[in-house]
Coordinates of C-alpha atoms in Angstrom, one line a residue:
M1 CA 8.4 0.6 2.7
Y2 CA 11.3 2.3 2.7
N3 CA 13.4 3.9 5.3
N4 CA 13.6 7.1 2.9
P5 CA 11.7 8.7 -0.1
I6 CA 12.1 6.6 -3.2
Y7 CA 12.1 9.9 -5.6
S8 CA 14.6 12.1 -2.7
G9 CA 17.8 11.5 -4.3
M10 CA 17.6 13.4 -7.4
G11 CA 21.2 15.0 -8.2
K12 CA 22.7 12.9 -5.0
T13 CA 22.6 9.1 -6.2
P14 CA 22.1 7.5 -9.8
F15 CA 20.5 4.6 -7.8
Q16 CA 17.5 4.6 -6.1
P17 CA 18.4 6.6 -2.6
A18 CA 15.9 4.2 -0.3
T19 CA 18.7 1.9 1.5
Q20 CA 16.4 -0.4 3.4
C21 CA 13.1 -1.6 2.5
T22 CA 10.1 -4.1 4.3
Y23 CA 7.5 -5.8 2.1
N24 CA 4.9 -7.0 3.7
M25 CA 2.2 -10.5 2.7
L26 CA -0.9 -10.3 4.7
E27 CA -4.0 -12.9 5.3
N28 CA -7.4 -12.3 4.4
N29 CA -9.3 -15.1 5.6
T30 CA -9.7 -13.5 9.3
Y31 CA -10.7 -10.3 10.4
K32 CA -7.1 -10.0 12.2
H33 CA -5.5 -9.4 8.6
S34 CA -2.7 -11.0 10.1
I35 CA 1.6 -10.3 8.4
V36 CA 2.1 -13.9 7.3
S37 CA 5.3 -13.4 5.6
T38 CA 7.7 -10.7 5.4
R39 CA 10.9 -9.4 3.8
Q40 CA 13.8 -7.0 4.9
V41 CA 15.9 -6.1 2.1
S42 CA 19.1 -3.9 2.9
K43 CA 22.3 -2.5 1.6
L44 CA 23.7 -1.4 4.5
C45 CA 26.5 -3.1 6.5
S46 CA 27.2 -2.0 10.2
N47 CA 31.0 -3.6 9.9
K48 CA 31.9 -0.6 8.2
S49 CA 35.4 -1.2 8.5
E50 CA 35.2 -4.1 6.2
H51 CA 32.5 -3.2 3.9
K52 CA 32.8 -0.6 1.9
T53 CA 30.6 0.2 -1.2
K54 CA 32.1 -1.5 -3.4
T55 CA 31.8 -4.6 -1.4
K56 CA 29.9 -7.2 -2.1
V57 CA 28.1 -8.3 -0.1
K58 CA 29.1 -11.3 2.4
S59 CA 32.5 -11.5 1.2
H60 CA 34.2 -10.1 3.3
K61 CA 35.1 -11.4 7.4
G62 CA 32.8 -10.7 10.3
H63 CA 29.0 -10.2 10.3
C64 CA 27.0 -8.6 7.1
S65 CA 23.8 -7.2 7.6
A66 CA 23.3 -6.2 3.9
N67 CA 21.4 -9.0 1.9
I68 CA 21.8 -7.2 -1.4
E69 CA 24.4 -5.4 -3.3
M70 CA 24.2 -1.4 -4.0
H71 CA 23.9 -1.6 -7.5
D72 CA 20.1 -4.2 -6.9
S73 CA 17.0 -2.0 -7.4
I74 CA 15.6 -1.6 -4.0
G75 CA 12.0 -0.7 -5.5
S76 CA 11.7 -4.5 -7.2
E77 CA 8.5 -5.8 -6.1
E78 CA 8.4 -8.6 -8.0
R79 CA 10.9 -9.8 -6.6
W80 CA 10.5 -9.7 -3.1
A81 CA 7.2 -10.6 -3.3
K82 CA 8.4 -13.9 -4.8
D83 CA 10.5 -14.7 -1.9
C84 CA 7.4 -14.1 0.8
L85 CA 5.8 -17.0 -1.8
L86 CA 8.3 -18.8 -1.6
D87 CA 8.4 -18.1 2.3
L88 CA 4.7 -19.2 2.3
K89 CA 5.5 -22.1 0.0
N90 CA 7.9 -23.7 2.1
D91 CA 5.2 -23.9 5.0
G92 CA 2.8 -25.5 2.9
L93 CA 1.1 -22.8 1.6
E94 CA 0.0 -21.5 -1.8
V95 CA -1.9 -18.3 -2.4
Q96 CA -4.4 -18.2 -4.4
E97 CA -6.2 -15.0 -4.9
I98 CA -3.7 -11.3 -4.6
T99 CA -5.1 -7.8 -3.8
T100 CA -2.7 -5.7 -4.4
D101 CA -2.7 -2.1 -5.7
P102 CA -3.7 -1.7 -9.5
D103 CA 0.3 -0.3 -10.5
S104 CA 1.7 -3.6 -8.2
S105 CA 4.2 -6.2 -9.8
A106 CA 3.5 -8.6 -6.6
F107 CA 0.8 -11.1 -8.9
R108 CA 3.4 -11.0 -11.6
A109 CA 5.5 -13.1 -8.8
A110 CA 3.4 -15.0 -8.6
E111 CA 2.3 -16.0 -12.1
S112 CA 5.7 -16.6 -12.9
L113 CA 6.4 -19.1 -9.8
F114 CA 3.0 -21.1 -11.4
K115 CA 4.4 -20.9 -15.0
A116 CA 7.8 -22.0 -13.4
G117 CA 5.6 -25.1 -11.5
T118 CA 6.9 -24.0 -8.7
T119 CA 3.4 -23.7 -7.2
N120 CA 0.6 -25.2 -8.5
T121 CA -2.4 -23.2 -7.2
Q122 CA -2.7 -20.9 -9.8
P123 CA -3.3 -17.1 -8.7
I124 CA -6.1 -14.6 -9.2
H125 CA -5.9 -11.1 -9.1
F126 CA -7.7 -8.7 -7.5
L127 CA -7.2 -4.6 -6.8
D128 CA -7.6 -2.9 -3.6
T129 CA -10.9 -0.7 -3.9
R130 CA -9.3 2.1 -2.5
H131 CA -6.8 2.5 -4.7
V132 CA -9.3 1.9 -7.3
S133 CA -11.4 4.6 -6.0
A134 CA -8.0 7.0 -6.4
N135 CA -7.4 6.3 -9.8
H136 CA -11.1 6.6 -10.3
R137 CA -10.7 10.3 -9.1
N138 CA -7.9 10.9 -10.9
F139 CA -9.4 9.7 -14.5
I140 CA -12.6 12.2 -13.7
K141 CA -10.0 15.1 -13.0
K142 CA -8.4 13.9 -16.4
M143 CA -11.4 13.3 -18.3
S144 CA -11.9 15.7 -21.2
G145 CA -14.8 17.5 -21.9
L146 CA -15.7 17.5 -18.5
K147 CA -14.7 20.3 -17.0
E148 CA -16.8 22.1 -19.8
I149 CA -20.3 20.9 -18.5
M150 CA -19.6 22.5 -14.6
P151 CA -22.1 24.5 -13.2
A152 CA -20.1 27.7 -12.7
R153 CA -19.1 30.7 -14.8
L154 CA -15.4 30.9 -14.0
V155 CA -12.9 28.6 -15.6
S156 CA -11.2 28.5 -11.5
E157 CA -14.3 27.4 -10.6
K158 CA -15.0 25.1 -12.7
D159 CA -11.8 23.7 -12.2
K160 CA -12.7 23.6 -7.8
M161 CA -16.0 21.9 -9.1
L162 CA -14.4 19.2 -11.2
K163 CA -12.4 18.7 -8.0
R164 CA -15.2 18.4 -6.0
F165 CA -17.3 16.7 -8.5
A166 CA -14.4 13.7 -8.8
L167 CA -14.7 13.1 -4.7
D168 CA -18.4 12.8 -5.1
M169 CA -18.6 10.5 -8.0
A170 CA -15.7 8.2 -6.6
A171 CA -17.0 8.1 -3.7
R172 CA -20.7 7.6 -4.7
C173 CA -20.2 4.4 -7.1
Q174 CA -17.7 3.1 -3.9
A175 CA -21.4 3.8 -1.9
E176 CA -23.1 1.8 -4.1
Y177 CA -21.0 -1.3 -4.8
N178 CA -20.4 -1.5 -0.8
A179 CA -24.3 -1.1 -0.2
A180 CA -24.9 -3.9 -2.7
F181 CA -22.2 -5.9 -1.4
D182 CA -23.4 -6.0 2.1
K183 CA -27.4 -6.3 0.3
F184 CA -26.4 -9.4 -2.0
N185 CA -24.6 -11.1 0.8
M186 CA -21.4 -10.8 -1.3
D187 CA -23.1 -12.6 -4.3
S188 CA -20.8 -10.9 -7.5
V189 CA -23.5 -12.4 -10.1
R190 CA -26.4 -10.3 -8.2
V191 CA -24.1 -7.0 -7.6
K192 CA -23.6 -6.8 -10.9
V193 CA -26.5 -7.3 -12.6
H194 CA -27.9 -4.7 -9.6
L195 CA -25.3 -2.4 -10.8
S196 CA -26.1 -2.5 -13.9
Y197 CA -29.6 -0.6 -13.3
A198 CA -27.6 1.9 -11.0
C199 CA -25.1 2.8 -13.4
H200 CA -27.9 4.9 -15.7
A201 CA -29.4 6.2 -12.1
I202 CA -26.3 8.0 -11.2
V203 CA -26.4 9.4 -13.9
S204 CA -30.0 10.7 -13.9
C205 CA -29.0 11.9 -10.4
Y206 CA -26.4 14.3 -11.5
Q207 CA -28.5 15.6 -13.8
G208 CA -31.6 15.9 -11.4
D209 CA -33.8 13.2 -12.0
H210 CA -34.0 10.9 -8.8
N211 CA -37.0 8.3 -9.9
G212 CA -34.1 6.0 -11.0
C213 CA -32.5 6.6 -7.5
T214 CA -36.0 5.6 -5.8
K215 CA -36.2 2.0 -8.2
Y216 CA -32.6 1.2 -8.3
S217 CA -29.8 3.1 -5.6
L218 CA -29.1 1.7 -2.4
V219 CA -27.3 5.1 -1.2
C220 CA -29.7 7.4 -3.1
S221 CA -34.0 8.2 -2.8
N222 CA -36.0 10.9 -3.0
R223 CA -38.7 9.0 -1.2
N224 CA -40.2 9.3 2.0
S225 CA -38.9 12.7 2.6
L226 CA -35.0 11.2 2.5
K227 CA -32.2 13.2 0.8
T228 CA -30.8 12.8 -2.2
W229 CA -27.1 11.6 -2.6
T230 CA -26.3 15.5 -3.5
E231 CA -27.9 16.7 -0.6
K232 CA -26.2 14.4 1.6
S233 CA -23.0 15.1 -0.1
A234 CA -20.1 16.9 1.7
Y235 CA -18.3 18.0 -2.0
L236 CA -21.4 19.1 -3.8
K237 CA -23.8 21.8 -2.7
N238 CA -27.7 21.1 -2.4
N239 CA -28.6 22.3 -5.7
F240 CA -25.5 21.3 -7.5
K241 CA -27.7 19.8 -11.4
L242 CA -25.5 19.4 -14.7
N243 CA -27.4 19.4 -17.9
K244 CA -29.7 17.4 -19.4
S245 CA -28.2 16.6 -22.4
E246 CA -27.1 13.8 -24.4
N247 CA -23.1 15.2 -24.1
T248 CA -23.6 15.1 -20.5
A249 CA -24.6 11.7 -20.2
A250 CA -22.1 10.1 -22.1
L251 CA -19.5 11.7 -19.9
L252 CA -21.5 11.1 -16.9
R253 CA -21.1 7.4 -18.0
E254 CA -18.0 7.0 -19.0
C255 CA -17.5 8.0 -15.2
V256 CA -19.6 5.7 -13.7
K257 CA -17.9 3.2 -16.2
Y258 CA -14.6 3.5 -14.9
R259 CA -15.3 1.8 -11.5
L260 CA -18.9 0.2 -12.0
G261 CA -17.9 -1.6 -15.3
P262 CA -18.2 -5.2 -16.0
T263 CA -14.1 -5.2 -15.8
M264 CA -13.5 -3.0 -13.0
L265 CA -16.6 -5.1 -11.0
N266 CA -14.6 -8.4 -12.0
R267 CA -11.3 -7.2 -10.8
T268 CA -13.1 -5.6 -7.1
C269 CA -15.5 -8.8 -7.0
K270 CA -14.1 -9.7 -3.1
N271 CA -14.1 -5.9 -1.6
T272 CA -10.9 -6.3 -0.1
N273 CA -7.8 -3.7 0.3
T274 CA -4.8 -3.2 1.6
Q275 CA -5.2 -1.2 4.2
K276 CA -3.9 -3.2 6.8
A277 CA -0.6 -3.4 5.0
E278 CA -0.7 0.2 5.2
A279 CA -1.2 0.2 8.9
T280 CA 1.5 -2.5 8.8
N281 CA 4.0 0.3 7.3
R282 CA 2.3 3.1 9.9
A283 CA 3.5 0.7 12.9
I284 CA 7.3 -0.4 11.8
R285 CA 7.6 3.5 10.6
A286 CA 7.2 3.8 14.9
T287 CA 10.4 1.8 15.4
V288 CA 12.3 2.8 12.4
P289 CA 11.8 6.3 12.0
S290 CA 13.1 7.7 8.7
N291 CA 15.8 10.0 10.4
V292 CA 17.8 7.0 12.1
T293 CA 19.9 4.9 10.2
F294 CA 19.4 1.1 11.8
T295 CA 22.2 -1.0 10.1
R296 CA 22.7 -4.2 12.5
N297 CA 19.3 -4.4 14.0
Y298 CA 17.3 -3.2 11.5
K299 CA 15.2 -6.7 10.8
G300 CA 14.8 -7.0 14.4
R301 CA 13.1 -3.4 14.6
V302 CA 10.8 -4.4 12.4
H303 CA 10.4 -8.0 13.2
T304 CA 8.9 -6.3 16.6
A305 CA 6.6 -4.0 15.0
I306 CA 5.1 -6.4 13.2
H307 CA 4.9 -8.8 16.3
N308 CA 3.4 -6.0 17.8
V309 CA 0.7 -5.7 14.8
N310 CA 0.0 -9.4 15.0
N311 CA -0.4 -10.0 19.1
G312 CA -1.4 -6.5 20.0
P313 CA 1.0 -4.8 22.1
G314 CA 0.0 -6.6 25.5
E315 CA 0.4 -10.2 24.2
S316 CA 3.4 -8.9 22.3
I317 CA 5.3 -8.2 24.9
V318 CA 4.2 -11.3 27.2
K319 CA 5.3 -13.8 24.5
L320 CA 8.7 -12.0 24.4
C321 CA 9.3 -12.1 27.6
K322 CA 8.7 -15.6 27.5
A323 CA 10.6 -16.5 24.6
A324 CA 13.6 -14.5 26.2
G325 CA 13.5 -16.8 29.4
V326 CA 12.1 -14.0 31.5
P327 CA 8.2 -14.9 31.8
I328 CA 5.4 -12.2 33.0
E329 CA 4.2 -14.0 36.4
P330 CA 0.1 -14.7 35.8
G331 CA -1.3 -12.1 37.8
S332 CA 1.3 -10.2 38.9
R333 CA 0.9 -6.3 38.8
A334 CA 3.0 -6.4 35.4
A335 CA 0.3 -8.9 33.9
R336 CA -2.4 -7.1 34.7
G337 CA -1.2 -3.5 33.0
L338 CA -0.7 -5.7 30.0
K339 CA -3.8 -7.3 30.1
N340 CA -5.4 -3.5 30.6
I341 CA -3.2 -1.8 27.3
Q342 CA -4.4 -5.2 25.5
Q343 CA -7.9 -4.5 26.0
H344 CA -7.6 -1.2 25.4
N345 CA -5.9 -1.9 22.3
E346 CA -8.7 -4.3 21.3
K347 CA -11.8 -2.0 22.2
H348 CA -10.0 1.1 20.2
K349 CA -9.6 -0.9 16.8
L350 CA -13.8 -1.9 17.4
Y351 CA -14.5 1.5 18.3
K352 CA -12.8 2.9 15.0
Q353 CA -14.4 0.1 13.0
S354 CA -18.4 1.4 14.7
K355 CA -20.8 3.2 12.2
Q356 CA -20.5 5.3 15.2
Y357 CA -17.1 6.1 14.8
T358 CA -17.5 6.6 10.8
D359 CA -20.2 8.9 11.2
Q360 CA -18.8 11.0 13.2
R361 CA -15.7 11.0 10.9
C362 CA -18.3 11.7 7.6
S363 CA -20.6 14.7 9.8
K364 CA -17.0 16.3 10.8
K365 CA -16.2 16.6 7.0
H366 CA -19.3 18.1 6.1
E367 CA -18.7 20.5 8.5
L368 CA -15.1 20.8 7.6
Y369 CA -16.2 21.5 4.2
K370 CA -18.7 23.9 4.7
I371 CA -17.2 26.0 6.6
Y372 CA -14.3 26.5 4.0
D373 CA -17.3 27.1 1.3
E374 CA -18.8 29.8 4.0
Y375 CA -14.9 30.9 4.2
Q376 CA -14.5 31.0 0.4
E377 CA -18.0 33.2 0.1
E378 CA -16.5 35.7 2.1
K379 CA -13.7 36.2 0.6
T380 CA -15.6 37.1 -2.8
R381 CA -17.7 39.5 -1.3

């Protein structure tokens, strides 16, 4: 996470405009997904009278809060990941499985440490399913020949329908994977076998044939008056159907293969993502807002946010007060208030993960798309 957008300095500085960043590593062995290693990087020094732009780090009198040079690349994810991995190594921990974005260089850091003999555990790279879905949508939108088969008359309508189709196809593939992952208890071999049949069912489904869905799909069926996937979709209309030509089927197979092909299934067989890291970045942003530059206490503020994320707001305050030598007396009014805050925070997290909440979000999404479609129809009348 950077204190400024990495692209915001065009024409202002030849260097990357961000001057402070935080890199976090989280564990995936517990449901809490706690931050286990963090690295704060800053090019700024609070001792401005001594530390000029050309001054090297730690080369002047007094305290220097900068820890990298101005010319260093602050976007070197591999470098910061290596620092975090070395911190874990010093604590007696070695990382075997790493889940990152598809464009991340963190895995190269783990791989280089293993090849250099610093670590003894060979790392295995997995991809974040959330970012894979985003890439899947972009792949579909850019796919040659797909726009031409969209069931619309005008080019603008075809463009809009293609974007909706990309959203729906990515959601369908991920839904099939999640359902298979749960049904077969994370057995990757059985998941692959099942999805090899489901791939053909998905292709036929978008062409209006749901017989394969009834047999092999876990999220679409026309049996016992159940709604098919397209009927349940928020993105496509109920009567959406592509023509049954071989060319259309070939294009659809390419779309499905991107997400449910053997290669991608191997890379996402753990069904893990980096959403907790993104949530941690939002928490850090609350303590280190981008409109204020903290040159002296940037690191301390970030650690406060991480401590809050790992322990919860109430428990974090209790531990911090105890460490500062001013413990909160158990049973006091302050202790009861902090306990209530902690319980409310935990209940809120559980609620956000509940089926009730996800169903509410899904129904709201349906309503919003329905309102938008109705509004667009009124405009074209």
